[in-house]
Coordinates of C-alpha atoms in Angstrom, one line a residue:
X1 CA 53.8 97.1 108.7
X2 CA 50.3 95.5 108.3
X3 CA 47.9 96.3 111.0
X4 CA 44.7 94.3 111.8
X5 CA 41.5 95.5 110.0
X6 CA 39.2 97.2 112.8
X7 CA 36.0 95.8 111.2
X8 CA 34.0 93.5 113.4
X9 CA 31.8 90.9 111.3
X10 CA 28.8 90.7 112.4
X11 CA 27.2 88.3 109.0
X12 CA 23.7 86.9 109.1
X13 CA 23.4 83.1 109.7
X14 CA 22.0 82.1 106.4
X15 CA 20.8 83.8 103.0
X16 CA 19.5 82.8 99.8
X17 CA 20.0 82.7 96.4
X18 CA 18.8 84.3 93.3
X19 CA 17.5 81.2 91.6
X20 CA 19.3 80.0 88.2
X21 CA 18.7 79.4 84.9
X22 CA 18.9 76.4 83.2
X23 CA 20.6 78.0 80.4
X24 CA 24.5 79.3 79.9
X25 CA 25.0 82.5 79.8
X26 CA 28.2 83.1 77.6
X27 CA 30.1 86.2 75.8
X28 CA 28.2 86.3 72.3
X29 CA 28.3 88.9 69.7
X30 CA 29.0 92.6 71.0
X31 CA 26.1 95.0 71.5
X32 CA 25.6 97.5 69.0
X33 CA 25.4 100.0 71.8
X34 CA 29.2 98.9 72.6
X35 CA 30.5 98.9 69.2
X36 CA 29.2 103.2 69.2
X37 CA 30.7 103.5 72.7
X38 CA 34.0 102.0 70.9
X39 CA 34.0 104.5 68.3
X40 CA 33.2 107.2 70.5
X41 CA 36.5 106.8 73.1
X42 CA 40.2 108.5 71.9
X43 CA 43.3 106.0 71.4
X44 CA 43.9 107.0 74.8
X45 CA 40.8 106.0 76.4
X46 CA 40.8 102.9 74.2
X47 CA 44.6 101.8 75.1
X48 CA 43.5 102.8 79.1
X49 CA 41.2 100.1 78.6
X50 CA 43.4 97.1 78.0
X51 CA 45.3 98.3 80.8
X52 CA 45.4 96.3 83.9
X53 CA 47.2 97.8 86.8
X54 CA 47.8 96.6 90.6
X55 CA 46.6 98.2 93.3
X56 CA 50.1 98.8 94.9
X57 CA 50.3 101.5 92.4
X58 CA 47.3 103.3 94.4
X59 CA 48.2 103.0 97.8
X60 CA 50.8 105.9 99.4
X61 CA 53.7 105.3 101.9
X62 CA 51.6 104.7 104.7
X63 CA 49.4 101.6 103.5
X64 CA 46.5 104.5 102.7
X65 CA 44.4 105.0 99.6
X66 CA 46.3 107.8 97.2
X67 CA 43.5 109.6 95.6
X68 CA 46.2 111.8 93.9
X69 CA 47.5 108.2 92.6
X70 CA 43.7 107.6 91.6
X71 CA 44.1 110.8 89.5
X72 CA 46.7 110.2 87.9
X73 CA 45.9 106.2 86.8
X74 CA 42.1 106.7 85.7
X75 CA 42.5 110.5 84.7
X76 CA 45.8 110.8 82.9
X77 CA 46.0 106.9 81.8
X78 CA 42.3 106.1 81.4
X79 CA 43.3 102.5 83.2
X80 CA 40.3 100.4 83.1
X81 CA 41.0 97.6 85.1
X82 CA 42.6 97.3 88.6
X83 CA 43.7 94.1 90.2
X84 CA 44.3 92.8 93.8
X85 CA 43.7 93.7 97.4
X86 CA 46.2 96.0 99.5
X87 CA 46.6 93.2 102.0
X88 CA 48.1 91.0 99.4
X89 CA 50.4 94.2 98.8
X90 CA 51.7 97.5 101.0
X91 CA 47.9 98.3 101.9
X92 CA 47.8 99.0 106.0
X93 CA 45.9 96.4 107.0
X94 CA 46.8 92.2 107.0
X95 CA 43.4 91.3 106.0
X96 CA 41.1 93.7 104.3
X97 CA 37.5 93.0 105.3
X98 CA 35.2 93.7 102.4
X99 CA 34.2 97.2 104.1
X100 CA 37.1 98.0 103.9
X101 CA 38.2 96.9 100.5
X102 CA 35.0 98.6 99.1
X103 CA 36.0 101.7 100.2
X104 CA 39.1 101.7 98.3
X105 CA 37.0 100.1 95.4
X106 CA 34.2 102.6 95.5
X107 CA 36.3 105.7 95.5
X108 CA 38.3 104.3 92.1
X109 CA 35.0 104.3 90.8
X110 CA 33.3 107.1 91.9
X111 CA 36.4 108.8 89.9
X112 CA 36.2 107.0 86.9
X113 CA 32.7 107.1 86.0
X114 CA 32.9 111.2 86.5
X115 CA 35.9 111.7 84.6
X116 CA 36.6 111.5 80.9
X117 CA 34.6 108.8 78.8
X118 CA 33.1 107.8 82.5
X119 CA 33.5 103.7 82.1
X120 CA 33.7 102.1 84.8
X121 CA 36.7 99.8 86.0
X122 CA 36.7 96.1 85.8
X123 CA 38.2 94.9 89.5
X124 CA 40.0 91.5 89.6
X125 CA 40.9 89.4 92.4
X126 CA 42.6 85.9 93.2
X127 CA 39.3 84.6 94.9
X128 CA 40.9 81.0 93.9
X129 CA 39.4 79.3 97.1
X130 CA 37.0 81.1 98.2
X131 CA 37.5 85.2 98.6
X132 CA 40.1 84.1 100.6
X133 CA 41.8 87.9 100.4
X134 CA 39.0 89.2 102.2
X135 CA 38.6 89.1 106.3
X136 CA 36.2 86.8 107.6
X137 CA 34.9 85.3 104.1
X138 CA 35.2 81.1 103.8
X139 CA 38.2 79.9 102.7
X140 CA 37.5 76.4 100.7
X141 CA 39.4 73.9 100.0
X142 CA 42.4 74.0 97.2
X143 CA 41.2 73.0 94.1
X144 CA 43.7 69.7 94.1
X145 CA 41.9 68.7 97.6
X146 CA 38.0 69.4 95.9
X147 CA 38.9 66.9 93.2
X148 CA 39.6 64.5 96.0
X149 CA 35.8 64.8 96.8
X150 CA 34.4 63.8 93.2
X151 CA 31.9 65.9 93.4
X152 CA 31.5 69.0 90.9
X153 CA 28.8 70.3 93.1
X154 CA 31.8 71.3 96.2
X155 CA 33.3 73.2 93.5
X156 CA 30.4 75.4 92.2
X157 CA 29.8 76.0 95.7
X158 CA 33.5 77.2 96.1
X159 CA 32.6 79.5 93.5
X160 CA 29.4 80.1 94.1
X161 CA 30.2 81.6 98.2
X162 CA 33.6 83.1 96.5
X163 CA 31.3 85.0 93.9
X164 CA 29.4 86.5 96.2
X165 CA 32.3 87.8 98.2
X166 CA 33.9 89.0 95.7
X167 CA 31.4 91.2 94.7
X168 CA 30.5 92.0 98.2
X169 CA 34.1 93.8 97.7
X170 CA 33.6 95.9 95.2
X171 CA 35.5 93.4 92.6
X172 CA 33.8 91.7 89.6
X173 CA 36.2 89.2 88.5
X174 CA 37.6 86.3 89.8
X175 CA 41.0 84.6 88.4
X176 CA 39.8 81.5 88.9
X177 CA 39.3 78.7 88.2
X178 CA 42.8 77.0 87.0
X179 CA 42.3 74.2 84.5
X180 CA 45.9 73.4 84.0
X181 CA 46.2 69.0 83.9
X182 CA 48.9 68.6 86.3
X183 CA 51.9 66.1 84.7
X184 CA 54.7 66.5 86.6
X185 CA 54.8 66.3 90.5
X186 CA 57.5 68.7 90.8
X187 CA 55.6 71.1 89.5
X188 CA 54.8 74.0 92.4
X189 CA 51.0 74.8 91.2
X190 CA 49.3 71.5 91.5
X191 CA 47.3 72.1 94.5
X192 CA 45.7 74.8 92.6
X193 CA 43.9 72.8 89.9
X194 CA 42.0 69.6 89.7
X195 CA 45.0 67.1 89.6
X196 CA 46.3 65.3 86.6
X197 CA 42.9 63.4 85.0
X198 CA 41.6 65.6 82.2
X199 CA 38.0 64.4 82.7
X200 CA 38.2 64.7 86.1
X201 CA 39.6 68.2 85.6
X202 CA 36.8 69.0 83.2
X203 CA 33.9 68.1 85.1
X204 CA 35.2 70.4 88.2
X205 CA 35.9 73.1 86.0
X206 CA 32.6 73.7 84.1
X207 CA 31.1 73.3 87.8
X208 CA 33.3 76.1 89.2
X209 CA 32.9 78.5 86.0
X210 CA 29.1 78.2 86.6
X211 CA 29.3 78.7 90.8
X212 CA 31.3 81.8 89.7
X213 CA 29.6 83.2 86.9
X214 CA 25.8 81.7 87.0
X215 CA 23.7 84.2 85.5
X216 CA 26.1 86.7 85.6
X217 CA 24.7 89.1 82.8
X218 CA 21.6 89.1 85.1
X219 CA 22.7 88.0 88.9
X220 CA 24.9 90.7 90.5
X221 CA 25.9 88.6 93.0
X222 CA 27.7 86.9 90.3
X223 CA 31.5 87.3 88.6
X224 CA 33.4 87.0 85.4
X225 CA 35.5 83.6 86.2
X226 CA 38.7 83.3 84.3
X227 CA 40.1 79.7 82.9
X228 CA 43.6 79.6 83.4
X229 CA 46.6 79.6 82.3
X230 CA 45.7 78.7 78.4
X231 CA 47.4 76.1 78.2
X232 CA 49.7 73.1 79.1
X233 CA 50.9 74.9 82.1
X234 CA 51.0 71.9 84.2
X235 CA 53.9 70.0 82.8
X236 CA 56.7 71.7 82.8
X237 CA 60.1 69.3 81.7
X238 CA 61.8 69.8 84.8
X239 CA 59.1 71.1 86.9
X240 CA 60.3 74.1 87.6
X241 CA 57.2 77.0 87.2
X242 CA 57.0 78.3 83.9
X243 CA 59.8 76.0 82.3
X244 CA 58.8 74.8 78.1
X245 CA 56.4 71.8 78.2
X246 CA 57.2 69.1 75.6
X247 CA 53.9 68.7 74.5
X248 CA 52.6 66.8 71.2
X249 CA 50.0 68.6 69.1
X250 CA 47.8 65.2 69.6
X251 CA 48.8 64.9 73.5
X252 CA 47.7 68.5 73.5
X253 CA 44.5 68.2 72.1
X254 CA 43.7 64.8 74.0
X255 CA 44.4 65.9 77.4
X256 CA 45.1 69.4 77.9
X257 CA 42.5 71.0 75.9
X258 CA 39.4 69.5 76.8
X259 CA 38.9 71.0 80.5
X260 CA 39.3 74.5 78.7
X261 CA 36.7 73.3 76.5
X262 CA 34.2 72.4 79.3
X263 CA 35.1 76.0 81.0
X264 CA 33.9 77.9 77.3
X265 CA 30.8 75.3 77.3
X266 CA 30.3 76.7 81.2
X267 CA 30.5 80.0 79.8
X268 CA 33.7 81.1 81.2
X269 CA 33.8 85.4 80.3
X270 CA 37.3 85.6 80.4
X271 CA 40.8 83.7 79.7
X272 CA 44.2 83.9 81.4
X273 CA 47.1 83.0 78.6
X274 CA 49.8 80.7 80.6
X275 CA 53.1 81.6 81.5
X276 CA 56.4 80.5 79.5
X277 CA 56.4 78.6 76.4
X278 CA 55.1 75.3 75.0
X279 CA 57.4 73.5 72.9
X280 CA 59.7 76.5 72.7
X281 CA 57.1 78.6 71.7
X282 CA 56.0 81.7 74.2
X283 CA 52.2 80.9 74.9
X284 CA 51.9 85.2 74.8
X285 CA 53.4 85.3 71.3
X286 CA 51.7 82.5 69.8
X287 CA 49.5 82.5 66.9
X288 CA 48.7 79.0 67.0
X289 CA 47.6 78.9 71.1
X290 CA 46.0 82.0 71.3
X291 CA 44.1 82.6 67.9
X292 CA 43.6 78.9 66.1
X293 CA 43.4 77.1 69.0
X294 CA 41.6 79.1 71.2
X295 CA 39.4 81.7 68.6
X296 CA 38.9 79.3 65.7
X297 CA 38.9 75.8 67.2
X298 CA 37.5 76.4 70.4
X299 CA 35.6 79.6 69.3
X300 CA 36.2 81.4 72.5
X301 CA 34.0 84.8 72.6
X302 CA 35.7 86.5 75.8
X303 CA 38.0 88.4 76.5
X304 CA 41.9 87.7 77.0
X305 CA 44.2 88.7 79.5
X306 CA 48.0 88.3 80.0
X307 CA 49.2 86.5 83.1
X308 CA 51.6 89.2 85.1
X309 CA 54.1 91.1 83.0
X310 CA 53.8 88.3 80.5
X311 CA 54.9 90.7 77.4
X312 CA 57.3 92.5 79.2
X313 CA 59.5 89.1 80.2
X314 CA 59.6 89.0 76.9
X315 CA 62.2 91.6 76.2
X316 CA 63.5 91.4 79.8
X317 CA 63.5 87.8 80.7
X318 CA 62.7 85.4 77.3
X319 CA 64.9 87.3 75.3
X320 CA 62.5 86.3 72.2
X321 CA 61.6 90.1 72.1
X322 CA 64.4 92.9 71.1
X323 CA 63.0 95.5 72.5
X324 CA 59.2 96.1 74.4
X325 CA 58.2 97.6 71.5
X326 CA 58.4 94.3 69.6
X327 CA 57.2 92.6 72.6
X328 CA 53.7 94.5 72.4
X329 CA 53.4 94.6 69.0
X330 CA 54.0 90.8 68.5
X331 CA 51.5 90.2 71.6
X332 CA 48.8 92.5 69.7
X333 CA 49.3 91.7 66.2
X334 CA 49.9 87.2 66.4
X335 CA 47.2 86.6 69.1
X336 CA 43.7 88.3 70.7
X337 CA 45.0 89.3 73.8
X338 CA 42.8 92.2 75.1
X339 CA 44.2 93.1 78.1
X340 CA 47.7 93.5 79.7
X341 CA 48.4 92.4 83.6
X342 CA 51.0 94.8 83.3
X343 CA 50.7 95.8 86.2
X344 CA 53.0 98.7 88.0
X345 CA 53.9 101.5 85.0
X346 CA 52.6 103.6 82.4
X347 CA 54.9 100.6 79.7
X348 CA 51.9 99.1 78.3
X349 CA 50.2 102.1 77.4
X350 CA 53.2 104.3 76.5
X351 CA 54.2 101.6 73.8
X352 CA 50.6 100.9 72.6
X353 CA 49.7 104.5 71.7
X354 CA 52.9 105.1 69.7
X355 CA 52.7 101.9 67.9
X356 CA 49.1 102.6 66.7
X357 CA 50.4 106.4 65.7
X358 CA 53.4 104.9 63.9
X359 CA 50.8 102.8 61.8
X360 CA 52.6 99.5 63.0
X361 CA 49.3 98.4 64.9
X362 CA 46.2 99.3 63.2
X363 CA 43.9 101.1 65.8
X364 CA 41.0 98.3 64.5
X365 CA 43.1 95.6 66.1
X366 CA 42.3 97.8 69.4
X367 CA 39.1 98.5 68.7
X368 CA 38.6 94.6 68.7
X369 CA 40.2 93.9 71.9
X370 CA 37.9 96.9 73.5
X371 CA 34.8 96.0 71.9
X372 CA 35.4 92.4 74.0
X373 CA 36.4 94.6 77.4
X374 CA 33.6 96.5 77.2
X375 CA 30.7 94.5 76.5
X376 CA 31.9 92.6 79.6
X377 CA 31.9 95.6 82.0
X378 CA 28.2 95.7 80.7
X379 CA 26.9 92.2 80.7
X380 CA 28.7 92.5 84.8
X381 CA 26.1 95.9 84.9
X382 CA 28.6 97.7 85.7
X383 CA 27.7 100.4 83.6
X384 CA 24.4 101.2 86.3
X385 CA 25.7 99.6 89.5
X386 CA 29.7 99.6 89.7
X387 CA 30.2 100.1 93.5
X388 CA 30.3 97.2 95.9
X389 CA 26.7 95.7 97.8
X390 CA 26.5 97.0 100.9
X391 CA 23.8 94.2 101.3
X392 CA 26.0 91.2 100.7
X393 CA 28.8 92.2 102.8
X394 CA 26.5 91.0 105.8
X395 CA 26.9 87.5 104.1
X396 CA 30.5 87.8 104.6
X397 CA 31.3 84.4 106.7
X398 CA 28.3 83.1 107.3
X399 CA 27.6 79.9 108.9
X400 CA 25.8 78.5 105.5
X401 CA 29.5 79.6 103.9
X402 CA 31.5 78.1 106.6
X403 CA 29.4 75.1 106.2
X404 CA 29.9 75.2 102.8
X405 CA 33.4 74.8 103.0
X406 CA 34.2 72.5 105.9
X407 CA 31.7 70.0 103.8
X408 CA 34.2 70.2 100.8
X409 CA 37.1 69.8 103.4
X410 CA 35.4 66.9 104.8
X411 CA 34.9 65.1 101.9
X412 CA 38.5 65.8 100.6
X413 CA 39.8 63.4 103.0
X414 CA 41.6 60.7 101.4
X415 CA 42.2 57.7 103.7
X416 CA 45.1 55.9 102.2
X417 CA 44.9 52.9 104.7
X418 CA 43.1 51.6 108.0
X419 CA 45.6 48.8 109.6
X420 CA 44.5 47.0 112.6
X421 CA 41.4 49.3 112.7
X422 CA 43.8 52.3 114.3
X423 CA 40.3 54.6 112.8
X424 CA 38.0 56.1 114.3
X425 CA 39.6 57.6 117.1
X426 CA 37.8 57.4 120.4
X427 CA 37.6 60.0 123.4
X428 CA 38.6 57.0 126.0
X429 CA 41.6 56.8 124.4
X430 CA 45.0 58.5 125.1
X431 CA 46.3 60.0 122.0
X432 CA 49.2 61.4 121.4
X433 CA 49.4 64.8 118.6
X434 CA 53.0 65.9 117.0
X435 CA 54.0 67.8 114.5
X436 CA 54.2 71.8 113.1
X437 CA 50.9 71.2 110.9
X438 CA 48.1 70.3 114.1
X439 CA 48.5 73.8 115.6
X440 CA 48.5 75.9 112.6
X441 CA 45.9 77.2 110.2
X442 CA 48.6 79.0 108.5
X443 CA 50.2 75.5 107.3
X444 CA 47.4 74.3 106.9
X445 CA 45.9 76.4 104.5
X446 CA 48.9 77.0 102.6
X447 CA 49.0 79.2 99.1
X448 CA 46.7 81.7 98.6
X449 CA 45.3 82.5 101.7
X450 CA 45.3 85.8 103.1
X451 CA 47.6 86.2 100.4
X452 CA 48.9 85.0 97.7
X453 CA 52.0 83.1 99.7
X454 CA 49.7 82.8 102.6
X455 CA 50.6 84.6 106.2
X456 CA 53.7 85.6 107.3
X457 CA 55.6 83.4 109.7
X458 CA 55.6 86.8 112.0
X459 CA 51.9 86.9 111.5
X460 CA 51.4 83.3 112.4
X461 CA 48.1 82.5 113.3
X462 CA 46.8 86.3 114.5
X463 CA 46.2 87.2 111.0
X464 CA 43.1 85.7 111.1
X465 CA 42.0 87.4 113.7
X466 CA 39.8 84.2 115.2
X467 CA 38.6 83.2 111.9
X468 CA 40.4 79.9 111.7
X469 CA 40.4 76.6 113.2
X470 CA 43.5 73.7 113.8
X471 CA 43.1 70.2 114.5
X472 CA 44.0 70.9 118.3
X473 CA 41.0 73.3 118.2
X474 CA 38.8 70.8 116.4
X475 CA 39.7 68.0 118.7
X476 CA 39.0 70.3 121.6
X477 CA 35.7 71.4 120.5
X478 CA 34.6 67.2 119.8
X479 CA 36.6 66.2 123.1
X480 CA 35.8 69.1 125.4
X481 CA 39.6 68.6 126.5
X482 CA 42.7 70.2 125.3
X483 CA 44.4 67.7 123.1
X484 CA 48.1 65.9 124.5
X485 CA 50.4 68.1 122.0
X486 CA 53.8 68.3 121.2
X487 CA 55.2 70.2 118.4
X488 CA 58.2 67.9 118.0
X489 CA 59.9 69.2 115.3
X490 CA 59.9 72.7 113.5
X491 CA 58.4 72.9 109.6
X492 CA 61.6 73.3 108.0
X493 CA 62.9 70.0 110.0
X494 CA 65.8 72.5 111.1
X495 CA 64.8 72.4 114.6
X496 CA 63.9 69.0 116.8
X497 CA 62.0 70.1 120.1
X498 CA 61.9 67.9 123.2
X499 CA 62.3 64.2 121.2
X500 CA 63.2 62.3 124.4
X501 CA 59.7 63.6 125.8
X502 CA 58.2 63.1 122.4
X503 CA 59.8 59.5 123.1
X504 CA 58.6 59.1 126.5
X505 CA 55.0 60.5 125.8
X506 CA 54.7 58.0 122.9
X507 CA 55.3 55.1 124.5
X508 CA 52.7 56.3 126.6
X509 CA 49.6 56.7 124.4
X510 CA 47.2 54.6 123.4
X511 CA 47.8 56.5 119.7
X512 CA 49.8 58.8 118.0
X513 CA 48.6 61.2 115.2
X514 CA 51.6 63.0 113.5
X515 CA 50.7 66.2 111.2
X516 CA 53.7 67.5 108.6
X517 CA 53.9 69.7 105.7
X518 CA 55.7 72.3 104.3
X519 CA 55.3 76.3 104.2
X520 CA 52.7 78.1 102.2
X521 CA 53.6 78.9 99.1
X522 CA 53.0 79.8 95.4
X523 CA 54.3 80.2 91.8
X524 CA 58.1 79.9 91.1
X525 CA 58.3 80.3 95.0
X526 CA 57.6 76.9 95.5
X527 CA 60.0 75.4 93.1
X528 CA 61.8 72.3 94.2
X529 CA 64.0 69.8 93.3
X530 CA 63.0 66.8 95.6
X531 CA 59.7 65.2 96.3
X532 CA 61.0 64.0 99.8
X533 CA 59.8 65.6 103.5
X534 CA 62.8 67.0 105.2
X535 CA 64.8 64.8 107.0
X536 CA 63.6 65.3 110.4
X537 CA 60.1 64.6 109.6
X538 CA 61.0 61.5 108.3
X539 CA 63.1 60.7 111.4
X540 CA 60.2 61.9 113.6
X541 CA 57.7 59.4 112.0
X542 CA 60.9 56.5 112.0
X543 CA 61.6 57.1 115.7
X544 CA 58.3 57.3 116.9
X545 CA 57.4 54.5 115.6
X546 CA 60.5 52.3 116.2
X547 CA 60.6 53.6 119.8
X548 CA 56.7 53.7 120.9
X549 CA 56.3 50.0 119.4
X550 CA 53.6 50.9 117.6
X551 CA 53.0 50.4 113.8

């Protein structure tokens, strides 16, 4: 059971930045002093490296830090990258404030860079809108509703503020931002990218690689960003997350390619391979995505990772794998990939080390995928500063951030239509709010807030702690009154509440303003097979409407 973090944010009003260059800063060549450290490290440190594992895997029974399961990752498995926060997972608070992230962080550190080949670990986090995993930090909005704005600059801010948070964390790496064009509306991941124009999607993308990275070989305020998912993600056939996408080599080349190409112009460190196949093809397994296209056409420098348990769906779910064995040996030997999100065993490692021992992966092929982990981890500096800035976690939520972000959210409002002049509200007249959505932040911030399917319907609201706003709170704060409210109906449309008093107070007001929506979601979880509100909402707008006589 999560319990609220006791940190109390205090964060300074404003700050400033460390100016920036004019000039990308991209992966290049590796250092020569990386290619020695390479060749120093055992199989086993080398393999440790491409490993990524989740933080679940570190925290004990009681939502604690494990330091015996710190042990036994870094020392016995050499892991070199960790992902996630607790609060996303079984850690004992809802909403970890970066304090309080850091220490967990710090001490995973403080191991590895005493033990064995001391090499620091490379900390990834879903900072997709903002840190929005970390207590208090601004949470922007989703990348679908910062297209809206047409303005690139809202979304290097996002990344900018997110950066800095991030890091403020202890975590150097941000899994963000998703490039994927999205075709087909059914599809549960559009609000996380840029919508479905490829231009459009480019522009925002190499905006949000730079607010994330900037001069991060340099700027420690700074994070690797990661393009994802490589590639064609966004049109699945049916809609369905991580069905095939029927996808023409000239369609792909035309449309889906060029906002990954903006992101490597931007500089983007690292790459996140896509989930499922294109054109029956497994994206994971693919020669043709993951080395032509991406190494030799777009000549990509980074470093690659595998979305979650990519290889290992391949035995287990695909079927286009025998055996794990062949899954990580096709994965290795057909494309780049550097790194495996495994991210909860020892799999990854266990199979890697026997296949380079058998002789059916040369240990080169690691030493490539290494060399590219490596000379990250030191263009980050992690290699003489790895724990988190005490100094930027008094930036954590402050006003210039939340300012930040309500700016993008005010310019992401889209207004469809204006009859009879129903906008701008005014204070002298008697409006009427309904609907789940008004007095919610949870609905209204939806996926990857908090966490990655956003609060809990038991958490409601309290998660944050204060750190959120609704509409009723907004109107409040402009009105100095309470808002007229009714809920009216629930957000599944499974429950109606009141509707002959909804009814009565409609015909009533001057205006009505109905909010509706759905739950937060992500991934697969979100998978639908309709476009259509539920039935209820419908009926609430219908009735209201009918029975109020107003438009």
């Amino acid at each position: 059971m999560h319990i609220p973090d006791p940190v109390k944010l205090n964060p300074v009003a404003s700050y400033s930045y460390q100016p920036e260059s004019p000039n990308v800063q991209a992966p290049g060549a590796i250092d020569r002093d990386v290619l020695k450290m390479v060749r120093s490290l055992t199989l086993e440190e080398k393999v440790g490296q491409m490993t990524q594992i989740d933080v679940t895997q570190l925290i004990d029974c009681n939502g604690k830090l494990n330091r015996t399961a710190i042990e036994y990752w870094v020392g016995k498995w050499k892991v070199g990258s960790f992902l996630q926060s607790p609060g996303n997972r079984n850690g004992l608070y809802q909403w970890y404030s970066a304090e309080k992230l850091a220490e967990i962080t710090d001490a995973v550190q403080e191991f590895a860079t005493k033990m064995g080949s001391k090499i620091p670990v490379i900390w990834g986090l879903d900072s997709v809108r903002g840190a929005s995993f970390i207590k208090g930090a601004a949470i922007f909005p989703a990348s679908i509703a910062t297209a809206a704005t047409f303005d690139p600059q809202f979304a290097y801010d996002a990344g900018r503020v997110a950066a800095k948070d991030t890091r403020a964390a202890g975590a150097h790496w941000a899994f963000a931002p998703a490039l994927d064009v999205t075709v087909n509306k059914f599809w549960a991941r559009i609000y996380e990218s840029f919508g479905e124009d490829s231009f459009l999607t480019s522009q925002m993308g190499y905006s949000s690689v730079r607010g994330y990275q900037g001069d991060y070989k340099t700027d420690r305020t700074r994070v690797a960003a990661c393009m994802k998912h490589f590639i064609a993600y966004g049109n699945p056939f049916d809609g369905s997350d991580r069905a095939d996408r029927h996808v023409a080599d000239h369609e792909l080349l035309e449309y889906y390619v060029p906002s990954f190409k903006a992101a490597i112009e931007a500089g983007s460190a690292t790459v996140m391979e896509s989930y499922g196949p294109v054109n029956s093809e497994m994206v994971v397994l693919s020669n043709f995505y993951l080395q032509t296209l991406l190494r030799d056409h777009l000549r990509f420098k980074g470093f690659m990772v595998t979305d979650s348990r990519e290889i290992w769906t391949q035995a287990l779910l695909y079927k286009t794998a025998r055996d794990t064995e062949q899954a990580v040996e096709g994965a290795l030997l057909r494309t780049s990939t550097d790194m495996s999100m495994v991210p909860n065993d020892e799999s990854f490692s266990n199979v890697t080390i026997a296949l380079v021992k058998s002789g059916r992966i040369s240990e080169r092929r690691i030493d490539q995928s290494v060399a590219r982990i490596l000379q990250l981890k030191k263009d980050l500096g992690l290699f003489s500063q790895p724990f988190a800035d005490k100094e930027l976690q008094k930036t954590v939520g402050s006003a210039q951030d939340i300012e930040f972000a309500r700016n993008a959210a005010r310019e992401s409002i889209t207004l469809l239509k204006n009859a009879n002049g129903v906008l701008p509200l005014k204070t002298s007249e008697n409006v009427l709010f309904l609907g789940p959505t008004l007095n919610s932040s949870r609905y209204q911030g939806g996926g990857w807030n908090v966490r990655t399917m956003g609060p809990t319907e038991e958490e409601g609201d309290a998660v944050y702690q204060g750190f959120a706003d609704t509409v009723l709170t907004g109107i409040k704060q402009v009105t100095g009154s309470p808002a007229k409210y009714m809920p009216a109906v629930d957000i599944d449309g499974t429950t109606k509440y009141d509707w002959d008093g909804v009814i009565a107070a409609a015909k009533q007001a001057d205006k009505i303003v109905i909010g509706l929506g759905e739950h937060p979601y992500a991934e697969f979880i979100g998978n639908i097979n309709e476009l259509a509100l539920p039935q209820a909402h419908i009926d609430l707008v219908s009735n209201v409407a009918k029975q109020s006589g107003k438009p």
